[in-house]
JSON list of C-alpha atoms in Angstrom, two decimals:
[
{"chain": "A", "resi": 1, "resn": "MET", "atom": "CA", "xyz": [-23.96, 11.84, -4.52]},
{"chain": "A", "resi": 2, "resn": "GLU", "atom": "CA", "xyz": [-25.96, 11.29, -7.70]},
{"chain": "A", "resi": 3, "resn": "ASP", "atom": "CA", "xyz": [-24.02, 8.04, -8.42]},
{"chain": "A", "resi": 4, "resn": "LEU", "atom": "CA", "xyz": [-24.70, 6.77, -4.78]},
{"chain": "A", "resi": 5, "resn": "ALA", "atom": "CA", "xyz": [-28.49, 7.24, -5.21]},
{"chain": "A", "resi": 6, "resn": "THR", "atom": "CA", "xyz": [-28.40, 5.48, -8.50]},
{"chain": "A", "resi": 7, "resn": "ILE", "atom": "CA", "xyz": [-26.28, 2.59, -6.99]},
{"chain": "A", "resi": 8, "resn": "ARG", "atom": "CA", "xyz": [-28.88, 2.15, -4.21]},
{"chain": "A", "resi": 9, "resn": "LYS", "atom": "CA", "xyz": [-31.54, 1.87, -6.83]},
{"chain": "A", "resi": 10, "resn": "VAL", "atom": "CA", "xyz": [-29.50, -0.77, -8.68]},
{"chain": "A", "resi": 11, "resn": "LEU", "atom": "CA", "xyz": [-29.00, -2.76, -5.49]},
{"chain": "A", "resi": 12, "resn": "LYS", "atom": "CA", "xyz": [-32.78, -2.67, -4.96]},
{"chain": "A", "resi": 13, "resn": "GLY", "atom": "CA", "xyz": [-33.06, -4.41, -8.46]},
{"chain": "A", "resi": 14, "resn": "SER", "atom": "CA", "xyz": [-33.51, -1.53, -10.90]},
{"chain": "A", "resi": 15, "resn": "HIS", "atom": "CA", "xyz": [-31.99, -2.44, -14.24]},
{"chain": "A", "resi": 16, "resn": "HIS", "atom": "CA", "xyz": [-32.85, 0.93, -15.54]},
{"chain": "A", "resi": 17, "resn": "ALA", "atom": "CA", "xyz": [-30.68, 2.55, -12.88]},
{"chain": "A", "resi": 18, "resn": "PHE", "atom": "CA", "xyz": [-27.70, 0.47, -13.98]},
{"chain": "A", "resi": 19, "resn": "GLY", "atom": "CA", "xyz": [-28.32, 1.41, -17.56]},
{"chain": "A", "resi": 20, "resn": "LYS", "atom": "CA", "xyz": [-28.10, 5.08, -16.33]},
{"chain": "A", "resi": 21, "resn": "LEU", "atom": "CA", "xyz": [-24.59, 4.30, -14.94]},
{"chain": "A", "resi": 22, "resn": "VAL", "atom": "CA", "xyz": [-23.59, 2.55, -18.10]},
{"chain": "A", "resi": 23, "resn": "ARG", "atom": "CA", "xyz": [-24.74, 5.44, -20.25]},
{"chain": "A", "resi": 24, "resn": "LYS", "atom": "CA", "xyz": [-22.91, 7.92, -18.02]},
{"chain": "A", "resi": 25, "resn": "TYR", "atom": "CA", "xyz": [-19.55, 6.11, -17.93]},
{"chain": "A", "resi": 26, "resn": "GLN", "atom": "CA", "xyz": [-19.42, 4.02, -21.07]},
{"chain": "A", "resi": 27, "resn": "GLY", "atom": "CA", "xyz": [-17.53, 6.44, -23.14]},
{"chain": "A", "resi": 28, "resn": "LYS", "atom": "CA", "xyz": [-14.93, 7.08, -20.46]},
{"chain": "A", "resi": 29, "resn": "VAL", "atom": "CA", "xyz": [-14.54, 3.41, -19.69]},
{"chain": "A", "resi": 30, "resn": "TYR", "atom": "CA", "xyz": [-14.16, 2.44, -23.37]},
{"chain": "A", "resi": 31, "resn": "TYR", "atom": "CA", "xyz": [-11.52, 5.24, -23.93]},
{"chain": "A", "resi": 32, "resn": "LEU", "atom": "CA", "xyz": [-9.56, 4.03, -20.87]},
{"chain": "A", "resi": 33, "resn": "CYS", "atom": "CA", "xyz": [-9.71, 0.57, -22.18]},
{"chain": "A", "resi": 34, "resn": "LEU", "atom": "CA", "xyz": [-8.65, 1.76, -25.59]},
{"chain": "A", "resi": 35, "resn": "GLN", "atom": "CA", "xyz": [-5.66, 3.54, -24.16]},
{"chain": "A", "resi": 36, "resn": "ILE", "atom": "CA", "xyz": [-4.56, 0.34, -22.56]},
{"chain": "A", "resi": 37, "resn": "THR", "atom": "CA", "xyz": [-5.28, -2.27, -25.26]},
{"chain": "A", "resi": 38, "resn": "LYS", "atom": "CA", "xyz": [-4.64, 0.02, -28.23]},
{"chain": "A", "resi": 39, "resn": "ASN", "atom": "CA", "xyz": [-7.20, -2.01, -30.09]},
{"chain": "A", "resi": 40, "resn": "THR", "atom": "CA", "xyz": [-10.83, -1.12, -30.73]},
{"chain": "A", "resi": 41, "resn": "ALA", "atom": "CA", "xyz": [-12.18, -4.65, -30.46]},
{"chain": "A", "resi": 42, "resn": "ASP", "atom": "CA", "xyz": [-10.23, -5.43, -27.30]},
{"chain": "A", "resi": 43, "resn": "ALA", "atom": "CA", "xyz": [-11.32, -2.15, -25.87]},
{"chain": "A", "resi": 44, "resn": "GLU", "atom": "CA", "xyz": [-14.99, -2.96, -26.61]},
{"chain": "A", "resi": 45, "resn": "ASP", "atom": "CA", "xyz": [-14.59, -6.39, -25.00]},
{"chain": "A", "resi": 46, "resn": "ALA", "atom": "CA", "xyz": [-12.76, -5.01, -21.90]},
{"chain": "A", "resi": 47, "resn": "ALA", "atom": "CA", "xyz": [-15.49, -2.26, -21.43]},
{"chain": "A", "resi": 48, "resn": "GLN", "atom": "CA", "xyz": [-18.31, -4.77, -21.69]},
{"chain": "A", "resi": 49, "resn": "GLU", "atom": "CA", "xyz": [-16.49, -7.10, -19.15]},
{"chain": "A", "resi": 50, "resn": "CYS", "atom": "CA", "xyz": [-15.98, -4.02, -16.91]},
{"chain": "A", "resi": 51, "resn": "PHE", "atom": "CA", "xyz": [-19.69, -3.31, -16.82]},
{"chain": "A", "resi": 52, "resn": "ILE", "atom": "CA", "xyz": [-20.55, -6.99, -16.17]},
{"chain": "A", "resi": 53, "resn": "LYS", "atom": "CA", "xyz": [-18.08, -7.30, -13.44]},
{"chain": "A", "resi": 54, "resn": "ALA", "atom": "CA", "xyz": [-19.27, -4.02, -11.88]},
{"chain": "A", "resi": 55, "resn": "TYR", "atom": "CA", "xyz": [-22.84, -5.18, -11.85]},
{"chain": "A", "resi": 56, "resn": "ARG", "atom": "CA", "xyz": [-22.01, -8.38, -10.23]},
{"chain": "A", "resi": 57, "resn": "SER", "atom": "CA", "xyz": [-19.84, -6.84, -7.55]},
{"chain": "A", "resi": 58, "resn": "LEU", "atom": "CA", "xyz": [-21.81, -3.57, -7.05]},
{"chain": "A", "resi": 59, "resn": "HIS", "atom": "CA", "xyz": [-22.81, -4.82, -3.51]},
{"chain": "A", "resi": 60, "resn": "ARG", "atom": "CA", "xyz": [-19.04, -4.68, -2.55]},
{"chain": "A", "resi": 61, "resn": "PHE", "atom": "CA", "xyz": [-18.69, -0.92, -3.53]},
{"chain": "A", "resi": 62, "resn": "ARG", "atom": "CA", "xyz": [-18.08, 0.69, -0.16]},
{"chain": "A", "resi": 63, "resn": "GLY", "atom": "CA", "xyz": [-18.27, 4.31, -1.27]},
{"chain": "A", "resi": 64, "resn": "GLU", "atom": "CA", "xyz": [-14.98, 5.19, 0.34]},
{"chain": "A", "resi": 65, "resn": "SER", "atom": "CA", "xyz": [-13.82, 6.57, -3.09]},
{"chain": "A", "resi": 66, "resn": "ALA", "atom": "CA", "xyz": [-15.82, 7.86, -6.02]},
{"chain": "A", "resi": 67, "resn": "PHE", "atom": "CA", "xyz": [-17.77, 5.42, -7.95]},
{"chain": "A", "resi": 68, "resn": "SER", "atom": "CA", "xyz": [-15.88, 6.52, -11.09]},
{"chain": "A", "resi": 69, "resn": "THR", "atom": "CA", "xyz": [-12.48, 5.56, -9.47]},
{"chain": "A", "resi": 70, "resn": "TRP", "atom": "CA", "xyz": [-13.84, 2.15, -8.46]},
{"chain": "A", "resi": 71, "resn": "LEU", "atom": "CA", "xyz": [-15.27, 1.61, -11.97]},
{"chain": "A", "resi": 72, "resn": "TYR", "atom": "CA", "xyz": [-12.01, 2.72, -13.66]},
{"chain": "A", "resi": 73, "resn": "ALA", "atom": "CA", "xyz": [-10.06, 0.24, -11.57]},
{"chain": "A", "resi": 74, "resn": "ILE", "atom": "CA", "xyz": [-12.22, -2.57, -12.79]},
{"chain": "A", "resi": 75, "resn": "ALA", "atom": "CA", "xyz": [-11.88, -1.33, -16.40]},
{"chain": "A", "resi": 76, "resn": "ARG", "atom": "CA", "xyz": [-8.19, -1.04, -16.14]},
{"chain": "A", "resi": 77, "resn": "ASN", "atom": "CA", "xyz": [-7.96, -4.57, -14.71]},
{"chain": "A", "resi": 78, "resn": "CYS", "atom": "CA", "xyz": [-10.30, -5.94, -17.55]},
{"chain": "A", "resi": 79, "resn": "ALA", "atom": "CA", "xyz": [-8.07, -4.26, -20.19]},
{"chain": "A", "resi": 80, "resn": "LEU", "atom": "CA", "xyz": [-4.95, -5.66, -18.53]},
{"chain": "A", "resi": 81, "resn": "ASP", "atom": "CA", "xyz": [-6.49, -9.15, -18.45]},
{"chain": "A", "resi": 82, "resn": "ILE", "atom": "CA", "xyz": [-7.07, -8.98, -22.19]},
{"chain": "A", "resi": 83, "resn": "LEU", "atom": "CA", "xyz": [-3.46, -7.84, -22.83]},
{"chain": "A", "resi": 84, "resn": "LYS", "atom": "CA", "xyz": [-2.24, -10.81, -20.75]},
{"chain": "A", "resi": 85, "resn": "HIS", "atom": "CA", "xyz": [-4.26, -13.14, -23.05]},
{"chain": "A", "resi": 86, "resn": "ARG", "atom": "CA", "xyz": [-3.32, -11.29, -26.27]},
{"chain": "A", "resi": 87, "resn": "ARG", "atom": "CA", "xyz": [0.22, -10.33, -26.09]},
{"chain": "A", "resi": 88, "resn": "GLU", "atom": "CA", "xyz": [0.16, -9.15, -29.67]},
{"chain": "A", "resi": 89, "resn": "THR", "atom": "CA", "xyz": [1.90, -5.97, -30.64]},
{"chain": "A", "resi": 90, "resn": "ALA", "atom": "CA", "xyz": [-0.39, -3.27, -32.18]},
{"chain": "A", "resi": 91, "resn": "ASP", "atom": "CA", "xyz": [0.39, -3.01, -35.93]},
{"chain": "A", "resi": 92, "resn": "ILE", "atom": "CA", "xyz": [0.34, 0.26, -37.96]},
{"chain": "A", "resi": 93, "resn": "GLU", "atom": "CA", "xyz": [-3.36, -0.19, -38.98]},
{"chain": "A", "resi": 94, "resn": "GLU", "atom": "CA", "xyz": [-4.39, -0.40, -35.23]},
{"chain": "A", "resi": 95, "resn": "MET", "atom": "CA", "xyz": [-2.27, 2.71, -34.47]},
{"chain": "A", "resi": 96, "resn": "THR", "atom": "CA", "xyz": [-4.07, 4.53, -37.31]},
{"chain": "A", "resi": 97, "resn": "ASP", "atom": "CA", "xyz": [-7.41, 3.50, -35.85]},
{"chain": "A", "resi": 98, "resn": "LEU", "atom": "CA", "xyz": [-6.36, 4.81, -32.46]},
{"chain": "A", "resi": 99, "resn": "ALA", "atom": "CA", "xyz": [-5.13, 8.12, -33.97]},
{"chain": "A", "resi": 100, "resn": "SER", "atom": "CA", "xyz": [-8.47, 8.45, -35.77]},
{"chain": "A", "resi": 101, "resn": "GLU", "atom": "CA", "xyz": [-10.36, 7.83, -32.56]},
{"chain": "A", "resi": 102, "resn": "ILE", "atom": "CA", "xyz": [-8.30, 10.28, -30.64]},
{"chain": "A", "resi": 103, "resn": "LEU", "atom": "CA", "xyz": [-8.87, 12.97, -33.30]},
{"chain": "A", "resi": 104, "resn": "GLU", "atom": "CA", "xyz": [-12.62, 12.08, -33.27]},
{"chain": "A", "resi": 105, "resn": "TYR", "atom": "CA", "xyz": [-12.68, 12.36, -29.47]},
{"chain": "A", "resi": 106, "resn": "ASP", "atom": "CA", "xyz": [-11.88, 16.06, -29.76]},
{"chain": "A", "resi": 107, "resn": "PRO", "atom": "CA", "xyz": [-15.37, 17.62, -30.19]},
{"chain": "A", "resi": 108, "resn": "GLU", "atom": "CA", "xyz": [-14.07, 20.90, -31.80]},
{"chain": "A", "resi": 109, "resn": "GLY", "atom": "CA", "xyz": [-11.93, 18.98, -34.17]},
{"chain": "A", "resi": 110, "resn": "SER", "atom": "CA", "xyz": [-8.19, 18.84, -33.93]},
{"chain": "A", "resi": 111, "resn": "ALA", "atom": "CA", "xyz": [-5.58, 20.97, -35.61]},
{"chain": "A", "resi": 112, "resn": "VAL", "atom": "CA", "xyz": [-3.09, 18.13, -35.18]},
{"chain": "A", "resi": 113, "resn": "SER", "atom": "CA", "xyz": [-2.59, 16.16, -38.32]},
{"chain": "A", "resi": 114, "resn": "LYS", "atom": "CA", "xyz": [-3.37, 12.42, -38.30]},
{"chain": "A", "resi": 115, "resn": "GLU", "atom": "CA", "xyz": [0.32, 11.70, -38.97]},
{"chain": "A", "resi": 116, "resn": "SER", "atom": "CA", "xyz": [1.38, 13.79, -35.94]},
{"chain": "A", "resi": 117, "resn": "ALA", "atom": "CA", "xyz": [-1.21, 12.10, -33.82]},
{"chain": "A", "resi": 118, "resn": "GLU", "atom": "CA", "xyz": [0.07, 8.69, -34.82]},
{"chain": "A", "resi": 119, "resn": "LYS", "atom": "CA", "xyz": [3.63, 9.76, -33.98]},
{"chain": "A", "resi": 120, "resn": "LEU", "atom": "CA", "xyz": [2.60, 11.12, -30.62]},
{"chain": "A", "resi": 121, "resn": "ILE", "atom": "CA", "xyz": [0.66, 7.97, -29.78]},
{"chain": "A", "resi": 122, "resn": "SER", "atom": "CA", "xyz": [3.65, 5.89, -30.76]},
{"chain": "A", "resi": 123, "resn": "LEU", "atom": "CA", "xyz": [5.96, 8.05, -28.51]},
{"chain": "A", "resi": 124, "resn": "ILE", "atom": "CA", "xyz": [3.51, 7.57, -25.68]},
{"chain": "A", "resi": 125, "resn": "ASP", "atom": "CA", "xyz": [3.37, 3.95, -26.26]},
{"chain": "A", "resi": 126, "resn": "GLU", "atom": "CA", "xyz": [7.21, 3.83, -25.88]},
{"chain": "A", "resi": 127, "resn": "LEU", "atom": "CA", "xyz": [6.94, 5.06, -22.38]},
{"chain": "A", "resi": 128, "resn": "PRO", "atom": "CA", "xyz": [7.24, 2.33, -19.63]},
{"chain": "A", "resi": 129, "resn": "GLU", "atom": "CA", "xyz": [3.79, 1.31, -18.40]},
{"chain": "A", "resi": 130, "resn": "GLU", "atom": "CA", "xyz": [4.15, 2.84, -14.96]},
{"chain": "A", "resi": 131, "resn": "PHE", "atom": "CA", "xyz": [4.65, 6.34, -16.70]},
{"chain": "A", "resi": 132, "resn": "ARG", "atom": "CA", "xyz": [2.31, 5.80, -19.57]},
{"chain": "A", "resi": 133, "resn": "SER", "atom": "CA", "xyz": [-0.66, 4.99, -17.39]},
{"chain": "A", "resi": 134, "resn": "VAL", "atom": "CA", "xyz": [-0.25, 7.87, -15.14]},
{"chain": "A", "resi": 135, "resn": "LEU", "atom": "CA", "xyz": [0.20, 10.27, -18.03]},
{"chain": "A", "resi": 136, "resn": "ILE", "atom": "CA", "xyz": [-2.93, 8.98, -19.76]},
{"chain": "A", "resi": 137, "resn": "LEU", "atom": "CA", "xyz": [-5.05, 9.09, -16.56]},
{"chain": "A", "resi": 138, "resn": "ARG", "atom": "CA", "xyz": [-3.99, 12.58, -15.72]},
{"chain": "A", "resi": 139, "resn": "GLU", "atom": "CA", "xyz": [-3.75, 14.22, -19.08]},
{"chain": "A", "resi": 140, "resn": "ILE", "atom": "CA", "xyz": [-6.41, 12.45, -21.15]},
{"chain": "A", "resi": 141, "resn": "LYS", "atom": "CA", "xyz": [-8.77, 11.20, -18.53]},
{"chain": "A", "resi": 142, "resn": "GLU", "atom": "CA", "xyz": [-8.31, 14.33, -16.37]},
{"chain": "A", "resi": 143, "resn": "MET", "atom": "CA", "xyz": [-8.26, 12.32, -13.15]},
{"chain": "A", "resi": 144, "resn": "SER", "atom": "CA", "xyz": [-6.98, 13.92, -9.93]},
{"chain": "A", "resi": 145, "resn": "TYR", "atom": "CA", "xyz": [-3.73, 12.80, -8.23]},
{"chain": "A", "resi": 146, "resn": "GLN", "atom": "CA", "xyz": [-5.87, 11.15, -5.57]},
{"chain": "A", "resi": 147, "resn": "GLU", "atom": "CA", "xyz": [-8.12, 9.32, -8.05]},
{"chain": "A", "resi": 148, "resn": "ILE", "atom": "CA", "xyz": [-4.98, 8.06, -9.88]},
{"chain": "A", "resi": 149, "resn": "ALA", "atom": "CA", "xyz": [-3.35, 6.97, -6.56]},
{"chain": "A", "resi": 150, "resn": "GLU", "atom": "CA", "xyz": [-6.48, 5.03, -5.58]},
{"chain": "A", "resi": 151, "resn": "LEU", "atom": "CA", "xyz": [-6.96, 3.48, -9.02]},
{"chain": "A", "resi": 152, "resn": "LEU", "atom": "CA", "xyz": [-3.32, 2.39, -9.25]},
{"chain": "A", "resi": 153, "resn": "GLU", "atom": "CA", "xyz": [-2.99, 1.65, -5.64]},
{"chain": "A", "resi": 154, "resn": "ILE", "atom": "CA", "xyz": [0.11, 3.91, -5.07]},
{"chain": "A", "resi": 155, "resn": "GLY", "atom": "CA", "xyz": [0.83, 7.08, -3.16]},
{"chain": "A", "resi": 156, "resn": "GLU", "atom": "CA", "xyz": [-0.07, 10.57, -4.36]},
{"chain": "A", "resi": 157, "resn": "GLY", "atom": "CA", "xyz": [3.70, 11.34, -4.29]},
{"chain": "A", "resi": 158, "resn": "THR", "atom": "CA", "xyz": [4.45, 8.42, -6.51]},
{"chain": "A", "resi": 159, "resn": "VAL", "atom": "CA", "xyz": [1.81, 9.64, -8.87]},
{"chain": "A", "resi": 160, "resn": "LYS", "atom": "CA", "xyz": [3.32, 13.10, -9.05]},
{"chain": "A", "resi": 161, "resn": "SER", "atom": "CA", "xyz": [6.91, 11.80, -9.45]},
{"chain": "A", "resi": 162, "resn": "ARG", "atom": "CA", "xyz": [5.84, 9.28, -12.25]},
{"chain": "A", "resi": 163, "resn": "LEU", "atom": "CA", "xyz": [3.86, 12.02, -14.01]},
{"chain": "A", "resi": 164, "resn": "PHE", "atom": "CA", "xyz": [6.79, 14.41, -13.90]},
{"chain": "A", "resi": 165, "resn": "ARG", "atom": "CA", "xyz": [9.18, 11.67, -15.24]},
{"chain": "A", "resi": 166, "resn": "ALA", "atom": "CA", "xyz": [6.54, 10.67, -17.95]},
{"chain": "A", "resi": 167, "resn": "ARG", "atom": "CA", "xyz": [6.30, 14.31, -19.06]},
{"chain": "A", "resi": 168, "resn": "GLU", "atom": "CA", "xyz": [10.05, 14.68, -19.10]},
{"chain": "A", "resi": 169, "resn": "ARG", "atom": "CA", "xyz": [10.64, 11.51, -21.18]},
{"chain": "A", "resi": 170, "resn": "LEU", "atom": "CA", "xyz": [7.82, 12.38, -23.54]},
{"chain": "A", "resi": 171, "resn": "ARG", "atom": "CA", "xyz": [9.26, 15.89, -24.00]},
{"chain": "A", "resi": 172, "resn": "GLU", "atom": "CA", "xyz": [12.56, 14.39, -24.91]},
{"chain": "A", "resi": 173, "resn": "LYS", "atom": "CA", "xyz": [10.98, 11.87, -27.34]},
{"chain": "A", "resi": 174, "resn": "ILE", "atom": "CA", "xyz": [9.01, 14.68, -28.98]},
{"chain": "A", "resi": 175, "resn": "ARG", "atom": "CA", "xyz": [12.15, 16.80, -29.47]},
{"chain": "A", "resi": 176, "resn": "GLY", "atom": "CA", "xyz": [13.99, 13.78, -30.88]},
{"chain": "A", "resi": 177, "resn": "ALA", "atom": "CA", "xyz": [11.10, 13.11, -33.33]},
{"chain": "A", "resi": 178, "resn": "GLY", "atom": "CA", "xyz": [10.96, 16.54, -34.50]},
{"chain": "A", "resi": 179, "resn": "LEU", "atom": "CA", "xyz": [7.31, 17.07, -33.52]}
]
């Protein structure tokens, strides 16, 4: 409800209200873009593009789903657009940066070593996109099955089966890597 009131203010011309939405969601949007692009610079570009597109198309938001779901769909598409244009594979340095950011994301500090985090990221990255995206959205972004289904434009049953398969494959990879 709070987002809808803020959106109404934005549609009436309040730049301050849009700034409020940006501040509320910028961390989550950036992190989602980072998970997709695996590159901090690309994630920043995708997040910025996401908010520009959201601002320009806010009048099209119908409120049928949560604003966050709508915004995350834009973020996902912006990140995927960047990947299409930059099909470069993430190198070891970028994976180290990502591991550091994941460790920094944990406010209590992580007991997981940086090396283990890098290995885990690498194993997640090996999953097929359809499994990886569902796993990240559910386990890291803590989205509901319904939100994931809306974001990816698939059924909730498909979300659950992909998540099950993603967890199974990741479990096998973790055992195989000795983590």
